[in-house]
Structures are given as structure tokens and as C-alpha cells.
PDB file of C-alpha atoms in Angstrom:
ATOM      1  CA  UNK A1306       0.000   0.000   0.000  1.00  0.00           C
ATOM      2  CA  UNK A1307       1.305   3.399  -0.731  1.00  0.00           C
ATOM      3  CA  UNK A1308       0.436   6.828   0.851  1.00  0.00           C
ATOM      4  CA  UNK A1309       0.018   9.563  -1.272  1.00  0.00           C
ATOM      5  CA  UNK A1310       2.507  12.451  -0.763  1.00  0.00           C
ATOM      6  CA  UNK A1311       0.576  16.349   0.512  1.00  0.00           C
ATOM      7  CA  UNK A1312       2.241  17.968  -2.843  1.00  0.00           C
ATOM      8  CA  UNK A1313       2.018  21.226  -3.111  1.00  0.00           C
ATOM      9  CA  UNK A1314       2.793  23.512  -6.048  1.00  0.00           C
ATOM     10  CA  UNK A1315       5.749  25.695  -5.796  1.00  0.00           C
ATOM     11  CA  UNK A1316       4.067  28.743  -7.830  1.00  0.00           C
ATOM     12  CA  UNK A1317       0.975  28.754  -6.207  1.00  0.00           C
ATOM     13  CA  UNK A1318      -0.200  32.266  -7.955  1.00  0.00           C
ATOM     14  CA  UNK A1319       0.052  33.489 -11.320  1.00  0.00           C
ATOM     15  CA  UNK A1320       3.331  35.077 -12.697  1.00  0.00           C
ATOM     16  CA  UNK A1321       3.737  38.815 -13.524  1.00  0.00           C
ATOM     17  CA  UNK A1322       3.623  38.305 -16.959  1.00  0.00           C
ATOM     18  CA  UNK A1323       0.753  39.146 -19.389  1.00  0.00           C
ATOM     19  CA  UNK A1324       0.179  34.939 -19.753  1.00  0.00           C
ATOM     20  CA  UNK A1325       0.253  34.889 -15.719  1.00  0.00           C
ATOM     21  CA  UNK A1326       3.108  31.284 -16.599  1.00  0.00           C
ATOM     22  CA  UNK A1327       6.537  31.504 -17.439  1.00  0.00           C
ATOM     23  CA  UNK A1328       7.522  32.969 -20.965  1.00  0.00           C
ATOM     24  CA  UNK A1329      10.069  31.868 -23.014  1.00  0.00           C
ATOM     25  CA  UNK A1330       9.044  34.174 -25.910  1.00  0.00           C
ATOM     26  CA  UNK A1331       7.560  37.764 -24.501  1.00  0.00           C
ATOM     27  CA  UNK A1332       6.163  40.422 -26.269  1.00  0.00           C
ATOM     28  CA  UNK A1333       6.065  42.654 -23.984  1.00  0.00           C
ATOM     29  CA  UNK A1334       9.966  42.204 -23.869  1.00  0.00           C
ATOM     30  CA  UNK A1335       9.777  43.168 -27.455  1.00  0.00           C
ATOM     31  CA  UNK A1336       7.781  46.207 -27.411  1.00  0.00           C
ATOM     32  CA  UNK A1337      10.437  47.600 -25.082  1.00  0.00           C
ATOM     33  CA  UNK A1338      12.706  47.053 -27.669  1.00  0.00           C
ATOM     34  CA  UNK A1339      14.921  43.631 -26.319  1.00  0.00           C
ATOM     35  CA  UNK A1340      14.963  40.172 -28.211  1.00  0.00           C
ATOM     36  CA  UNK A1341      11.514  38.479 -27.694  1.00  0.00           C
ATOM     37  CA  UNK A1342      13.535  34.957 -27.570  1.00  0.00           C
ATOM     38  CA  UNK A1343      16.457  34.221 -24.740  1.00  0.00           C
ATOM     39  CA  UNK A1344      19.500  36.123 -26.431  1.00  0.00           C
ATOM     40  CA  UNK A1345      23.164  36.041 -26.276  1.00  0.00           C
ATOM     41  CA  UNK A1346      24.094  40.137 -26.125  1.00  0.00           C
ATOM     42  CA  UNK A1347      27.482  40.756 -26.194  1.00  0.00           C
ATOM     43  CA  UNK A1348      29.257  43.011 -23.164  1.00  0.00           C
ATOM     44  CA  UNK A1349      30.421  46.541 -23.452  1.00  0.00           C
ATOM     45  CA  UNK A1350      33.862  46.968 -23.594  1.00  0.00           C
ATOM     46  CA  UNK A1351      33.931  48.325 -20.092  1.00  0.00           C
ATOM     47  CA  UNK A1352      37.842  49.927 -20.344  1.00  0.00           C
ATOM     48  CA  UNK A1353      40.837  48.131 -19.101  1.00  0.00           C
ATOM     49  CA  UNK A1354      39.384  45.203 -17.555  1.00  0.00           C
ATOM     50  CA  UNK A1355      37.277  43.810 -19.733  1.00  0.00           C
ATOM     51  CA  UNK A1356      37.212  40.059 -18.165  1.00  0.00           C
ATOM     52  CA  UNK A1357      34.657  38.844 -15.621  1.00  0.00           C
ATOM     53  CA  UNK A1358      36.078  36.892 -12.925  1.00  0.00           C
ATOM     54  CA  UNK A1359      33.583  33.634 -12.319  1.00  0.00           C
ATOM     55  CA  UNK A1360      34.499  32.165  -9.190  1.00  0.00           C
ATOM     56  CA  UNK A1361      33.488  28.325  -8.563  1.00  0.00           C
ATOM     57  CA  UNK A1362      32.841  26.492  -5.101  1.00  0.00           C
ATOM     58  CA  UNK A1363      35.832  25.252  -3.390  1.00  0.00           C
ATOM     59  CA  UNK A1364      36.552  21.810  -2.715  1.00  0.00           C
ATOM     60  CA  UNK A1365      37.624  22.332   0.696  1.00  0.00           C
ATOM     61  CA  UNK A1366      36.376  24.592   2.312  1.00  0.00           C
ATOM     62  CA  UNK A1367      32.671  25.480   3.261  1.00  0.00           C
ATOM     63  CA  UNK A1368      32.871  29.048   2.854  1.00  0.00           C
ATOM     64  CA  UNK A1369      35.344  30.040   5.695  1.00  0.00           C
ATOM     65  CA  UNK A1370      34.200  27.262   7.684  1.00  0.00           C
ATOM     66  CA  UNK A1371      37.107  24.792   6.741  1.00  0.00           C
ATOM     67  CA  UNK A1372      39.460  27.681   5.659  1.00  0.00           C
ATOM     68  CA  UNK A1373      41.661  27.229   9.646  1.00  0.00           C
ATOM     69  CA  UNK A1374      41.575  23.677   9.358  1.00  0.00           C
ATOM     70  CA  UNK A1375      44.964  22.659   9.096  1.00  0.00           C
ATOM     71  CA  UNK A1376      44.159  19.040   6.793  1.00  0.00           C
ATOM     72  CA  UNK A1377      41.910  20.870   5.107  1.00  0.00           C
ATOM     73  CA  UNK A1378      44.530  23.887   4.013  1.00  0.00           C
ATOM     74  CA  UNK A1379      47.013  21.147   3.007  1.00  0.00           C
ATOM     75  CA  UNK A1380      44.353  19.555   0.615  1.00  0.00           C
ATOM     76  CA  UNK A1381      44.046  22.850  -1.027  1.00  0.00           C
ATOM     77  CA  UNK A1382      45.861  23.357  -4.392  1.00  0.00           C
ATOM     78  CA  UNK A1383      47.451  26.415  -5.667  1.00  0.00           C
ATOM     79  CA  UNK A1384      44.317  28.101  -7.654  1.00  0.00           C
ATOM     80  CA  UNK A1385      43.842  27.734 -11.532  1.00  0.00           C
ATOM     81  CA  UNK A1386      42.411  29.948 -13.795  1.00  0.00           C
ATOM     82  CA  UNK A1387      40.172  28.494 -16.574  1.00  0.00           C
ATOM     83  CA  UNK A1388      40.093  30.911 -19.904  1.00  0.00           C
ATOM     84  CA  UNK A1389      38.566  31.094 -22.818  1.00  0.00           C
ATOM     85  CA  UNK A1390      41.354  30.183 -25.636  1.00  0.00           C
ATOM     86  CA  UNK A1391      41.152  33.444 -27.825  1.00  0.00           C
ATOM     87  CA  UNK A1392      41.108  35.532 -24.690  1.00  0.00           C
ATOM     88  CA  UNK A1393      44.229  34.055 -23.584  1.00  0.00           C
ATOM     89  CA  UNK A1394      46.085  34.432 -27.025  1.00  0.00           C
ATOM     90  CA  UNK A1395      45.371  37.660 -27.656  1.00  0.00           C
ATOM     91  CA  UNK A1396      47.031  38.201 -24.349  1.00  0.00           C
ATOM     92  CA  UNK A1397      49.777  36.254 -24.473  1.00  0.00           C
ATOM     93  CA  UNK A1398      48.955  33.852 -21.948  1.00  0.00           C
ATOM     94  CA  UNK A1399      49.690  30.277 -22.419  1.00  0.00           C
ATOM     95  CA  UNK A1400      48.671  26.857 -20.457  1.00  0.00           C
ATOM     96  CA  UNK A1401      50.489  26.932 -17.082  1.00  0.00           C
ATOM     97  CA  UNK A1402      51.518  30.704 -16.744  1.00  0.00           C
ATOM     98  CA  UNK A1403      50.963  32.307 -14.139  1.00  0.00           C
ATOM     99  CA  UNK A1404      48.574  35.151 -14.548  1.00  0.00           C
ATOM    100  CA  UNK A1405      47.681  38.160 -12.076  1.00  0.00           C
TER     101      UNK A1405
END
């Protein structure tokens, strides 16, 4: 015999949006003027640092709550930098510089 689970939904009221659901194509995003459809928009060249930096989690610590933690400070490697390829050339970088 199986119970049924008490589901509930996670939106229980309508969106903002004209449909009141989620909307992958919007008009309303269009009459102001912006792609109706998800779109890739390239950044403004924002001066000399043009690069967003994109952290990721780290393996070994929990936030700062490993980061005293003496075995946990010896597991942790030197960081790496991950880059797109045409970035890097046209700075000169190359796999295993190091990079400031």
C-alpha cells in the first residue's frame, strides 16, 4: 500500500507576466525594444578590464568554515584559472603561466 505524498505547487499564484506562466518568448519584452527569444548580447567593452572573474565552489572549504583547518589547508591546491582560448592568445597567456 502506498500513501500519497501532501504535494504542493511551488508557484501557487500566477506570474507577472501578461500569460500569468513563465515565458520563453515575450512580447512585452519586445515592445520595449529587447529580443523576444532568450538572447546572447554581447558586453560593453567596459575599459581596461574587460574580463569577468567567475568564481566556482571550493573543494575544501565550506565558505570560511574549513578555511583554519589545518588538513583541510594542506588539501588545497594552488588556484587555476580556466580561460577562454582566444582571450588568452590575444594576451599572451599560455597553459600553465601564471597570470595576475
Amino acid at each position: 500500500q502506498f500513501a500519497m505524498a501532501d504535494v504542493k505547487p511551488v508557484l501557487q499564484d500566477k506570474l507577472h507576466t501578461p500569460s500569468g506562466r513563465i515565458e520563453l518568448y515575450s512580447k512585452a519584452m519586445q515592445r520595449s525594444g529587447y529580443p523576444a527569444l532568450p538572447t546572447y548580447v554581447p558586453l560593453v567593452d567596459d575599459g581596461p578590464h574587460p574580463l569577468l572573474f567567475i568564481p566556482t565552489a571550493n573543494h575544501n572549504f565550506l565558505n570560511s568554515t574549513f578555511a583554519g583547518n589545518d588538513k583541510h589547508i594542506r588539501m588545497e591546491k594552488a588556484p587555476r584559472l580556466y580561460m577562454n582560448i582566444l582571450d588568452a592568445e590575444a594576451r599572451g597567456i599560455r597553459d600553465g603561466d601564471t597570470v595576475r
